[in-house]
mmCIF file of C-alpha atoms in Angstrom:
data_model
loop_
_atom_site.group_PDB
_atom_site.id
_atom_site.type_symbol
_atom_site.label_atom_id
_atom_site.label_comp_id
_atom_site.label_asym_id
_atom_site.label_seq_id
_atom_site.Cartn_x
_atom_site.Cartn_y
_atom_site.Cartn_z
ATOM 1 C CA UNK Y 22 0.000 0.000 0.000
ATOM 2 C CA UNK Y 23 1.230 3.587 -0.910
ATOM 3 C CA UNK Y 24 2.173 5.466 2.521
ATOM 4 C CA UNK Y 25 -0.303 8.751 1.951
ATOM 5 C CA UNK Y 26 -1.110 11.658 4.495
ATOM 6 C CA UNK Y 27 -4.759 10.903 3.662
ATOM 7 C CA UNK Y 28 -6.081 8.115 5.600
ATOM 8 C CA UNK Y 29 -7.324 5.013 3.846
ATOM 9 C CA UNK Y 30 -10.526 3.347 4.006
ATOM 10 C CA UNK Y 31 -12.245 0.010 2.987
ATOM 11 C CA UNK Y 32 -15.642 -0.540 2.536
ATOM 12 C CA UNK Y 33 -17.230 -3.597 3.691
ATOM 13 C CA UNK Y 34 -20.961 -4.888 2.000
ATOM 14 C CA UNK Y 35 -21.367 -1.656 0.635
ATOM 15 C CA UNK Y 36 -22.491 -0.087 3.793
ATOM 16 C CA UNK Y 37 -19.579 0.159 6.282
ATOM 17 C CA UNK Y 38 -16.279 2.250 5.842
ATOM 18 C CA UNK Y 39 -13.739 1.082 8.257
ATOM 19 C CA UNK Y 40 -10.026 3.096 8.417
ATOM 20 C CA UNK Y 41 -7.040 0.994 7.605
ATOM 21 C CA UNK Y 42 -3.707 2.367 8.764
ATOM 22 C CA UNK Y 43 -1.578 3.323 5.873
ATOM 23 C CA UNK Y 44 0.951 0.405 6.636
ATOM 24 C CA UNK Y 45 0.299 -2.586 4.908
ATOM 25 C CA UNK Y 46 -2.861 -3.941 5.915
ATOM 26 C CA UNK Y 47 -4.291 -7.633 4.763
ATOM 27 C CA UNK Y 48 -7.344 -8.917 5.319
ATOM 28 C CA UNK Y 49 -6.951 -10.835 8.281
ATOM 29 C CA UNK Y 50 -6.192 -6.986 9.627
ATOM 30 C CA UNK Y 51 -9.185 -5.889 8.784
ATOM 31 C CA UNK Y 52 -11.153 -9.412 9.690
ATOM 32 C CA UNK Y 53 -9.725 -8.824 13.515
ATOM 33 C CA UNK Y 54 -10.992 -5.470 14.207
ATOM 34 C CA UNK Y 55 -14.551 -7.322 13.095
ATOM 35 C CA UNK Y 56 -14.274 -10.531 15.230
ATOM 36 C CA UNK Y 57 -16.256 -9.672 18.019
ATOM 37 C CA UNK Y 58 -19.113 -11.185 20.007
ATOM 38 C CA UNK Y 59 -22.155 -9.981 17.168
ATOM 39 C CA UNK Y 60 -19.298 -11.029 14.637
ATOM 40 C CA UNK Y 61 -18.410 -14.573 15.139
ATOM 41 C CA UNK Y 62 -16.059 -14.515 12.036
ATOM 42 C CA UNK Y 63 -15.871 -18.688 12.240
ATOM 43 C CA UNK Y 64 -14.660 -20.777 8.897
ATOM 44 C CA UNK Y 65 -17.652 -20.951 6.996
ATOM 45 C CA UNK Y 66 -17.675 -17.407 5.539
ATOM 46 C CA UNK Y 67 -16.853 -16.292 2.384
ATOM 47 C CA UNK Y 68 -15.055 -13.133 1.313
ATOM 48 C CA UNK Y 69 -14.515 -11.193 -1.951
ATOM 49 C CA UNK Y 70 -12.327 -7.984 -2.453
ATOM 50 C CA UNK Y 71 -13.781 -5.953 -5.285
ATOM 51 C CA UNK Y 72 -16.129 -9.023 -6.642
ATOM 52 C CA UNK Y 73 -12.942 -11.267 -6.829
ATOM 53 C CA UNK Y 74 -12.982 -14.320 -4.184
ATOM 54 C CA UNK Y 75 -9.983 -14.427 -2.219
ATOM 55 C CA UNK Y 76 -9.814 -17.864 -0.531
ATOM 56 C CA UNK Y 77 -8.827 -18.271 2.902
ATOM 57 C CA UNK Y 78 -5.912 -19.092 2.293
ATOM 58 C CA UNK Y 79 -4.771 -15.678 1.297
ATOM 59 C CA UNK Y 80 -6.303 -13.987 3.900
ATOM 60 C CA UNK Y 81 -3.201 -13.071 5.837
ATOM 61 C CA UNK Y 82 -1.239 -11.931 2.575
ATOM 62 C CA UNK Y 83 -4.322 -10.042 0.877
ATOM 63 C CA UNK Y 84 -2.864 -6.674 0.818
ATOM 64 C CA UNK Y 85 -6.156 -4.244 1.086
ATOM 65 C CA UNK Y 86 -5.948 -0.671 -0.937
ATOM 66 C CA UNK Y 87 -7.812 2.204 0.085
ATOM 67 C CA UNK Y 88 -11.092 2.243 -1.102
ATOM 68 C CA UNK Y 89 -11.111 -1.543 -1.527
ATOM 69 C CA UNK Y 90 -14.740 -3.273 -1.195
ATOM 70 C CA UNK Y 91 -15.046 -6.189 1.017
ATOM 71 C CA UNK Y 92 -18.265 -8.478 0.765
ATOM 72 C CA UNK Y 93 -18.567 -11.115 3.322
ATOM 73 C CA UNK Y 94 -20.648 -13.729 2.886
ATOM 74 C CA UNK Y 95 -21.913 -16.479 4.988
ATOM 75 C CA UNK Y 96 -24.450 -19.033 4.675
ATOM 76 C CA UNK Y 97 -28.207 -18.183 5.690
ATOM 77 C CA UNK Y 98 -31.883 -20.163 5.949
ATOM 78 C CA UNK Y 99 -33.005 -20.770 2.623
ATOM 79 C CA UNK Y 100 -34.814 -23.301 0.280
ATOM 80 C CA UNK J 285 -42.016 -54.460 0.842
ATOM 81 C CA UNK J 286 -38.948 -56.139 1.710
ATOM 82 C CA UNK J 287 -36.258 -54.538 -0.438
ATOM 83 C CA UNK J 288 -36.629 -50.681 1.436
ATOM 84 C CA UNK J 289 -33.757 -51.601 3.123
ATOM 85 C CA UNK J 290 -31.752 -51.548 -0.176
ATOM 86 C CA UNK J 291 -33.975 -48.630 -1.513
ATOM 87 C CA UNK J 292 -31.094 -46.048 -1.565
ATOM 88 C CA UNK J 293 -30.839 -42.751 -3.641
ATOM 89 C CA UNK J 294 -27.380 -42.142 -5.479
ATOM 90 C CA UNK J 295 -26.635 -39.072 -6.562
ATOM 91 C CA UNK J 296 -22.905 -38.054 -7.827
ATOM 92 C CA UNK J 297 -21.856 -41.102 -5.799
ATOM 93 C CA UNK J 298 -23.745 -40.112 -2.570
ATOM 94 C CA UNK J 299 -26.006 -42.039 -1.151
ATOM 95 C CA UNK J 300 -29.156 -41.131 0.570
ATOM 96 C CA UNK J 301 -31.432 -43.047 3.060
ATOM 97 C CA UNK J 302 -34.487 -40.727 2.687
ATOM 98 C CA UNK J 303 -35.886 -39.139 -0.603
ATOM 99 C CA UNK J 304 -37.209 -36.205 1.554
ATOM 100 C CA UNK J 305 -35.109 -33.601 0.917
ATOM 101 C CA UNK J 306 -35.721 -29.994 2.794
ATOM 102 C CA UNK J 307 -35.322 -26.442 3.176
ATOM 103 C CA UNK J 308 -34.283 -24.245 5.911
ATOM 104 C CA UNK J 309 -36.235 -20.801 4.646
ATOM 105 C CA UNK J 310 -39.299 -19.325 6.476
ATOM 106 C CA UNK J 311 -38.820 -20.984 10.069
ATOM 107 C CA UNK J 312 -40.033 -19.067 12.606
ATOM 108 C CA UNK J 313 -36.736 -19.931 14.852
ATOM 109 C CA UNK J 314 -33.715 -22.059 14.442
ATOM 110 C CA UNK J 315 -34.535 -24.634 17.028
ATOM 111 C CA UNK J 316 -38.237 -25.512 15.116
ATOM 112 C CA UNK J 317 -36.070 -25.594 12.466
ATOM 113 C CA UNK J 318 -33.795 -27.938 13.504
ATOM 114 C CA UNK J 319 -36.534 -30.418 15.316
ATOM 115 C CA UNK J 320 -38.327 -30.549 11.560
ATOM 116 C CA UNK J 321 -35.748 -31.421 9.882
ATOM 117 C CA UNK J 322 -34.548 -34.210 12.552
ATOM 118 C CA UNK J 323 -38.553 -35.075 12.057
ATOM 119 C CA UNK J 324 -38.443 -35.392 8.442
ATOM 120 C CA UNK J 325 -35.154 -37.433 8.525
ATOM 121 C CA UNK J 326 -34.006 -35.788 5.843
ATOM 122 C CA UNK J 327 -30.418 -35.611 4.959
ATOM 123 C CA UNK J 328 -30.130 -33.332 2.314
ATOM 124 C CA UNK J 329 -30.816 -29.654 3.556
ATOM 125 C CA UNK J 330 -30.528 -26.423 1.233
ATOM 126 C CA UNK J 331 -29.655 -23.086 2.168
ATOM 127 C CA UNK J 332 -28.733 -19.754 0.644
ATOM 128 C CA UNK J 333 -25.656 -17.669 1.024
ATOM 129 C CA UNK J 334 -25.621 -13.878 1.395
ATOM 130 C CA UNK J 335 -23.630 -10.887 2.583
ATOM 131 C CA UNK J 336 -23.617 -10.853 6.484
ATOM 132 C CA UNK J 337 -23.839 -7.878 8.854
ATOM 133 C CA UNK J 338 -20.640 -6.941 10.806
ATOM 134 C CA UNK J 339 -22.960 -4.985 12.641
ATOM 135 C CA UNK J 340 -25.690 -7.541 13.991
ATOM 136 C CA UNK J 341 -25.977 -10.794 15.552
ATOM 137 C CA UNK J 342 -25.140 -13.817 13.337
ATOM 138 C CA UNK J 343 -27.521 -16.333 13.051
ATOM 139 C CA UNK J 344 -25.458 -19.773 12.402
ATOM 140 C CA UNK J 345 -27.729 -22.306 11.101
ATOM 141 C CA UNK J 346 -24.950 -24.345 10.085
ATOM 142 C CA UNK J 347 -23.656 -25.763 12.989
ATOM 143 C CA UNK J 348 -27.269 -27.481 14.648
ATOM 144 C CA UNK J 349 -26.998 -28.961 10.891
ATOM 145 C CA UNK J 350 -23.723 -29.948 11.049
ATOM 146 C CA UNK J 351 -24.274 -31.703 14.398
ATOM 147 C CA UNK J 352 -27.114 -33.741 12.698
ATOM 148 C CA UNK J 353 -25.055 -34.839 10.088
ATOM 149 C CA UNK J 354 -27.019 -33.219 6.942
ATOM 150 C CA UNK J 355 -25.388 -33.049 4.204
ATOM 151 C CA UNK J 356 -25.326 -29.026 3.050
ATOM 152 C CA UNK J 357 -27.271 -27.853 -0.572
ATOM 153 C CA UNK J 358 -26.036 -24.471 -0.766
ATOM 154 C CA UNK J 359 -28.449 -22.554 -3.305
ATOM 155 C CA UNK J 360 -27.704 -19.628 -6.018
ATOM 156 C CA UNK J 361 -30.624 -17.803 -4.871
ATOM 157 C CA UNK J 362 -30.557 -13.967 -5.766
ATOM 158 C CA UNK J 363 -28.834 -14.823 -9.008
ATOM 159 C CA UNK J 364 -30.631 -13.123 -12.226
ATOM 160 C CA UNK J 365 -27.649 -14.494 -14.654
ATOM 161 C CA UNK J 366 -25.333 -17.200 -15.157
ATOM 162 C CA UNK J 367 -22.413 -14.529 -13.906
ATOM 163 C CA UNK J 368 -24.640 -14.357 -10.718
ATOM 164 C CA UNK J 369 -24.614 -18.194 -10.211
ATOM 165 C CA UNK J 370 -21.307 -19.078 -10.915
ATOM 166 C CA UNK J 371 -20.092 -16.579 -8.559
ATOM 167 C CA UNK J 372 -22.108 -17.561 -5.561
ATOM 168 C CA UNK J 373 -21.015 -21.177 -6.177
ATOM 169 C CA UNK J 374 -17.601 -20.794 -5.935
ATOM 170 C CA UNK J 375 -18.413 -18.167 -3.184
ATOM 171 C CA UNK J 376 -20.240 -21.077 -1.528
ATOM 172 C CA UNK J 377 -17.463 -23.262 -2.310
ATOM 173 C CA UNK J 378 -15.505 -21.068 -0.352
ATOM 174 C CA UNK J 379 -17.587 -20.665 2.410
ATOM 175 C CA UNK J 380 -19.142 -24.268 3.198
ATOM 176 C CA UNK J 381 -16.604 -26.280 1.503
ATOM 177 C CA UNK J 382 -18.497 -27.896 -0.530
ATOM 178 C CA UNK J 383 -19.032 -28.633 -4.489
ATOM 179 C CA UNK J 384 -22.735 -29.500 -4.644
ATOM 180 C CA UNK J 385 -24.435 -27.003 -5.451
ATOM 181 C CA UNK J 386 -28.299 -26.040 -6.250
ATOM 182 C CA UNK J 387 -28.538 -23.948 -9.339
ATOM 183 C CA UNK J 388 -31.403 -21.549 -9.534
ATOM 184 C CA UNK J 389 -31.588 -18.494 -11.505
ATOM 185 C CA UNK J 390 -34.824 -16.390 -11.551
ATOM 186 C CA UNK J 391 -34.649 -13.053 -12.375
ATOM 187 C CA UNK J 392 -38.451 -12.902 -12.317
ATOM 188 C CA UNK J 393 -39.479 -11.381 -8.390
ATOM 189 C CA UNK J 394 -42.819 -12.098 -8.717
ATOM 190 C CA UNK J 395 -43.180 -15.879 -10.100
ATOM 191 C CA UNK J 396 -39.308 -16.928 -9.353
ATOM 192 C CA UNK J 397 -39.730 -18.788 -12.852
ATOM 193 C CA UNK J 398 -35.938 -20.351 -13.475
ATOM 194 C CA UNK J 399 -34.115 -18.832 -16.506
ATOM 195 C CA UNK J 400 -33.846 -22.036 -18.564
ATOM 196 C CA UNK J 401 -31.126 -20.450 -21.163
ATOM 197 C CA UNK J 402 -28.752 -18.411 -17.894
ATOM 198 C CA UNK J 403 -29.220 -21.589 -16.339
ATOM 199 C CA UNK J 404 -27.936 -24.483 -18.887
ATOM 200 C CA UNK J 405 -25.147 -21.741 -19.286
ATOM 201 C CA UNK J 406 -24.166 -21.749 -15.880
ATOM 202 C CA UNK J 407 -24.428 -25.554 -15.528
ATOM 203 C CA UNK J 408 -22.048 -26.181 -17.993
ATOM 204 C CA UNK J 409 -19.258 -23.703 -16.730
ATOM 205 C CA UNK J 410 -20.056 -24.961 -13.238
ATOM 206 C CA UNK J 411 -20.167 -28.669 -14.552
ATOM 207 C CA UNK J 412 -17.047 -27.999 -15.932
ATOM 208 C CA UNK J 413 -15.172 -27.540 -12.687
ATOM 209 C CA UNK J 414 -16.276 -30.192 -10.810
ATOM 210 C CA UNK J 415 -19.410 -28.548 -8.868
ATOM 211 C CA UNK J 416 -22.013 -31.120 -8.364
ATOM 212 C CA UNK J 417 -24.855 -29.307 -10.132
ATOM 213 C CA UNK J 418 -28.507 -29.728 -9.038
ATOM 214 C CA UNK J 419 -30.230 -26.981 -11.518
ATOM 215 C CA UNK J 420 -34.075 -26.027 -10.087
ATOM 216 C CA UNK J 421 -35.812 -25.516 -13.563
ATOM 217 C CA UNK J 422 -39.312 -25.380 -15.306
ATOM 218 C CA UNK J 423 -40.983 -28.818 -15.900
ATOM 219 C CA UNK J 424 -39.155 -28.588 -19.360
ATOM 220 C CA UNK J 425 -38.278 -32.166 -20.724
ATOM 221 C CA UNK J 426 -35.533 -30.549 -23.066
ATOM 222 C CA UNK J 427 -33.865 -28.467 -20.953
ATOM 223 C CA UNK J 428 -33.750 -31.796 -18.578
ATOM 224 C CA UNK J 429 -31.953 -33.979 -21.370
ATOM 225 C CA UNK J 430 -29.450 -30.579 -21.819
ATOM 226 C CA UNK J 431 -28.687 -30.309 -18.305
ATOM 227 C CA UNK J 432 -28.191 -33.676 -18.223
ATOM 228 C CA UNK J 433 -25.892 -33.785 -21.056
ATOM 229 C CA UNK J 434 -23.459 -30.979 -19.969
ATOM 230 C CA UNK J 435 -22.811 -33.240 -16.756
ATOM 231 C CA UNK J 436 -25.718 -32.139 -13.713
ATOM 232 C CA UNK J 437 -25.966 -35.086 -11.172
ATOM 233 C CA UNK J 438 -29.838 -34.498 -10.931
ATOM 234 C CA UNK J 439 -32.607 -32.081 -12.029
ATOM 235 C CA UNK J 440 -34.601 -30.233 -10.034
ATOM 236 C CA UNK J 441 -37.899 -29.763 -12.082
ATOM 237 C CA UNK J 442 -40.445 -27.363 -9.903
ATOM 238 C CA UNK J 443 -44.364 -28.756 -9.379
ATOM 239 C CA UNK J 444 -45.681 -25.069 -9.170
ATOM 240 C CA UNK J 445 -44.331 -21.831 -8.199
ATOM 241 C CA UNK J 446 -41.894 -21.557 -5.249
ATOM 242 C CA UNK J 447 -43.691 -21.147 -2.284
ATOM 243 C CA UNK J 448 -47.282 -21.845 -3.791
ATOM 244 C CA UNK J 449 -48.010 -24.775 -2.238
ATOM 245 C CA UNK J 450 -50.210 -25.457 -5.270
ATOM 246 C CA UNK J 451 -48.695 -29.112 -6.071
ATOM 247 C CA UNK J 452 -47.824 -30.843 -8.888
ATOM 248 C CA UNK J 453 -49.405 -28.410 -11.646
ATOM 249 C CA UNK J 454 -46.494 -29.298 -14.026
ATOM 250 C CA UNK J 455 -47.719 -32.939 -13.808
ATOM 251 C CA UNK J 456 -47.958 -34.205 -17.594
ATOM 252 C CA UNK J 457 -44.269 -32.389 -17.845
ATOM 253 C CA UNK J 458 -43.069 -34.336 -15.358
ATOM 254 C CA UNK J 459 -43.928 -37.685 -15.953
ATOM 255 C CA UNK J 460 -42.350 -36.986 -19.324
ATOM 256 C CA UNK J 461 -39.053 -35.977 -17.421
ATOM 257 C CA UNK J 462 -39.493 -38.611 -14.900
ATOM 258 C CA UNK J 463 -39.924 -41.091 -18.565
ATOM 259 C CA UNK J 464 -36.643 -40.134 -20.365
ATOM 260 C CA UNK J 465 -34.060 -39.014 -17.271
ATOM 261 C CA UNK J 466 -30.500 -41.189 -16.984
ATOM 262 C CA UNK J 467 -29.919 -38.775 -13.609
ATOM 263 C CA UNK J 468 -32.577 -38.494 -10.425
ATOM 264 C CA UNK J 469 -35.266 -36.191 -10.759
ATOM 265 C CA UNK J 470 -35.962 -34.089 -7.672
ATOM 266 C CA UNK J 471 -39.563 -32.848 -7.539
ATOM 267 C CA UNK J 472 -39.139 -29.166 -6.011
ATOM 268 C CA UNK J 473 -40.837 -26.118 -5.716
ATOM 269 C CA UNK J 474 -44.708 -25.952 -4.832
ATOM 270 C CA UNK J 475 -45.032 -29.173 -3.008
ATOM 271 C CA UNK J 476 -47.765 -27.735 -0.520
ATOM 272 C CA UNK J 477 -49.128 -31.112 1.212
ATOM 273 C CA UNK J 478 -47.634 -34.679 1.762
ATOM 274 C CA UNK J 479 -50.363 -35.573 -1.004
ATOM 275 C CA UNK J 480 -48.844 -34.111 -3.386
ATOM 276 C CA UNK J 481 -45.191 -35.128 -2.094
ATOM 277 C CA UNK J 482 -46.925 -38.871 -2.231
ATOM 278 C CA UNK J 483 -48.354 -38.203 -6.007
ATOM 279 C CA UNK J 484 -44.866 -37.500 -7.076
ATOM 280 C CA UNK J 485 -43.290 -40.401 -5.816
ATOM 281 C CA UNK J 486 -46.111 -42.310 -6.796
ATOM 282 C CA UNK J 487 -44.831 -41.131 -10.148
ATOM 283 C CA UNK J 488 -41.745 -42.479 -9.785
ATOM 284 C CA UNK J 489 -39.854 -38.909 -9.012
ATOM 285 C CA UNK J 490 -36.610 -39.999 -6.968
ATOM 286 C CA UNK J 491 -37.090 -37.341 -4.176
ATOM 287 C CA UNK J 492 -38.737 -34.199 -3.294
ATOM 288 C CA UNK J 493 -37.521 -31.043 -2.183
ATOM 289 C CA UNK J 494 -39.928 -29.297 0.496
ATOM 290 C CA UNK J 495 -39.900 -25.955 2.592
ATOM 291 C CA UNK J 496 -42.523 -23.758 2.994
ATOM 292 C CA UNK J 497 -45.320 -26.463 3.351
ATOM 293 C CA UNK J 498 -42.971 -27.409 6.326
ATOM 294 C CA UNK J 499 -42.074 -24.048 7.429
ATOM 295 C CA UNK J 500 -45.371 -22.469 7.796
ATOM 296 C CA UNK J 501 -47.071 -25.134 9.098
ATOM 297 C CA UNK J 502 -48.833 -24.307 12.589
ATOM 298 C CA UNK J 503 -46.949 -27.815 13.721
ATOM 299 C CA UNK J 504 -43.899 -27.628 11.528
ATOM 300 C CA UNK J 505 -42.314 -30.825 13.004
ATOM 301 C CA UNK J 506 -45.423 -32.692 12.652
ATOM 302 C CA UNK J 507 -45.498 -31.636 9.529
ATOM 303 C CA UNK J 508 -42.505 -33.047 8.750
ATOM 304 C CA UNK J 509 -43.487 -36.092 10.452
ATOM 305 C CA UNK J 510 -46.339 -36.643 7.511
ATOM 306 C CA UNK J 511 -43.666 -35.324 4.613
ATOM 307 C CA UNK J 512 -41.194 -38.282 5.364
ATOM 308 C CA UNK J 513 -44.617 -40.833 5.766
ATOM 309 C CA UNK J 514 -46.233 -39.810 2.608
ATOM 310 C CA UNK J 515 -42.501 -39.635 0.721
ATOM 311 C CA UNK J 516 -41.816 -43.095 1.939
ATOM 312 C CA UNK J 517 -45.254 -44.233 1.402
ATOM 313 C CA UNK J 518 -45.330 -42.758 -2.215
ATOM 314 C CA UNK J 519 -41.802 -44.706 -3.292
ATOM 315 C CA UNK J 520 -43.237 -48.353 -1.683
ATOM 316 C CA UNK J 521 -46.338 -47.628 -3.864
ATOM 317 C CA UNK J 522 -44.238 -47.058 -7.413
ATOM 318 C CA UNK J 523 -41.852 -50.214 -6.193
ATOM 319 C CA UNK J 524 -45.030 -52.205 -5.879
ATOM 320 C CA UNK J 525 -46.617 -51.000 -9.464
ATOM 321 C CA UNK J 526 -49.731 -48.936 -9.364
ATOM 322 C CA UNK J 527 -52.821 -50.491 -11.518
ATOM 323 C CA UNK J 528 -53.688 -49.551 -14.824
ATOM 324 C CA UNK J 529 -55.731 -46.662 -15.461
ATOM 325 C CA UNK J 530 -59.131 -47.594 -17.235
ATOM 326 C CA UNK J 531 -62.210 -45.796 -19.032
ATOM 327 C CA UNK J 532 -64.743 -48.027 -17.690
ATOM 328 C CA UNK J 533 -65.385 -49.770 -14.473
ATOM 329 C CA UNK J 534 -63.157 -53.411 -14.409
ATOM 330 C CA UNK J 535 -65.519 -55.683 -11.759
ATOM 331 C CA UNK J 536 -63.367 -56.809 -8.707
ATOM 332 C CA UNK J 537 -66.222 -58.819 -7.666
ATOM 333 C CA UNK J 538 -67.604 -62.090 -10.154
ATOM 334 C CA UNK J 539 -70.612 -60.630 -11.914
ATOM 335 C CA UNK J 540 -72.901 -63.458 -12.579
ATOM 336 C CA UNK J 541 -76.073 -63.390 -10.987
ATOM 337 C CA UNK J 542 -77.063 -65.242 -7.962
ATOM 338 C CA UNK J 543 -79.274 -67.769 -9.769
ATOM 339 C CA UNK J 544 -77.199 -68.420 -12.578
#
């Protein structure tokens, strides 16, 4: 990530806009800061950085840009 | 009869004790949930996949399923193209770790009819990479034998409109499916009473996908109860053979006359 002045943000399901420092900042980074108790962020989720999938296994080396968009997706009732 | 025991359902290698299969949509709470699908005995169970709030509590639905030892039919639903679908399969791929995958595209809100042309497009790409491919389409014969062709371990052919609980209006269609199909055919979508769950096994559909009959029921584990009954009871009666279909009235009693 370029080291800016301006502060960097990420956007995650097109509704929240979290800060990232302006260090390098991966996923798992970003992931952290959300694993609380309303945010149980367990194995069965899905995530994709500007529509592309990035599988779990890259989670720690995803480098994140400012303005990136995070969808997380886990599994739900359905028919 | 006494060959149930060896009744089994394969699909893509898999095998299957009981041709109920079930949804997890339109519970009222996870735990009724749970105790109808342990009622129904299913052990296929479909769900959907979607973006999850950071900020709110997490339902997991997974893990009571899990525990139960259901085997997990993630669903495409929200997808409108073939782009849509394949994404939230691998997405679900991802997610669940799974490859089976139910493939339903239906870009219509208001009658959820499956796109039969985004959908045979997104069966073969999906095909094609090893998913297990269940597509949910219109009572459509041809489309069947095409899906069936590009490599889809069943088809899902719907009896009415999702969530109608009109039954098997697609009937004639289906028989004609049911006729020509080298892969199971799951009866899914509209299935509002075990009667009509019982008519299509009668037919000799391999299973039956149910929800919302289930779900909305007053007594949804009782419910489920008389799913798994009728399902079972349905398959015995196509094992045994059902009789011929006449015009006119066959006697089942002698009809000579008393004083002949």
């Amino acid at each position: 990530m370029t080291e800016t002045n301006e502060k960097s943000v990420v956007v995650i399901n097109n509704q929240y806009v979290i800060e990232i420092s302006n260090r390098e900042t991966t996923l798992v980074d970003v992931l952290e800061r959300l694993n609380n108790d309303n945010f149980p962020l367990g194995q069965h989720f899905a995530i994709a950085v500007n529509n592309s999938i990035v599988t779990k296994q890259r989670w720690s080396t995803h480098s994140l840009n400012h303005e990136d968009k995070i969808n997380i997706f886990g599994a739900i009732a359905g028919g | 009869m006494d060959n149930m025991q060896d009744d089994k359902l394969l699909i893509a290698g898999h095998q299957f004790g009981s041709r109920l299969f079930t949804g997890t949509g339109k519970f009222s709470d996870k735990t009724t949930m749970i105790n109808a699908l342990i009622a129904s005995k299913s052990q296929l169970v479909t769900m959907a996949l979607k973006r999850i709030d950071p900020s709110g509590q997490t339902d997991d639905i997974l893990a009571p399923l899990i525990a139960n030892q259901m085997k997990l039919l993630p669903n495409t639903s929200g997808a409108k193209t073939a782009e849509d679908a394949i994404f939230a399969a691998r997405l679900t791929r991802e997610a669940l770790g799974t490859n089976w995958i139910k493939l339903e595209i239906h870009p219509d809100q208001k009658y959820l009819m499956p796109d039969p042309i985004e959908t045979l497009k997104a069966a073969q790409v999906l095909c094609d990479e090893g998913f297990i491919v269940l597509p949910y389409i219109h009572a459509d014969p041809v489309l069947a034998k095409r899906l069936e062709q590009v490599g889809c371990a069943a088809v899902m052919p719907l009896g009415s409109p999702i969530g109608s609980n009109k039954g098997l209006a697609s009937r004639d269609f289906l028989e004609i499916i049911i006729e020509q199909a080298n892969v199971p055919v799951i009866v899914d979508a509209g299935i509002g009473a075990p009667s009509h769950a019982a008519l299509a096994m009668e037919m000799g559909a391999d299973a039956v996908l149910v929800n919302t009959a289930i779900a909305v029921s007053p007594d949804p584990v009782a419910m489920s109860r008389a799913f798994a009954m009728a399902v079972e009871s349905g398959r015995i009666a196509y094992l045994a053979g059902l009789g011929q279909v006449n015009q006119h009235a066959i006697a089942t009693s002698p009809l000579t006359g008393f004083l002949d």
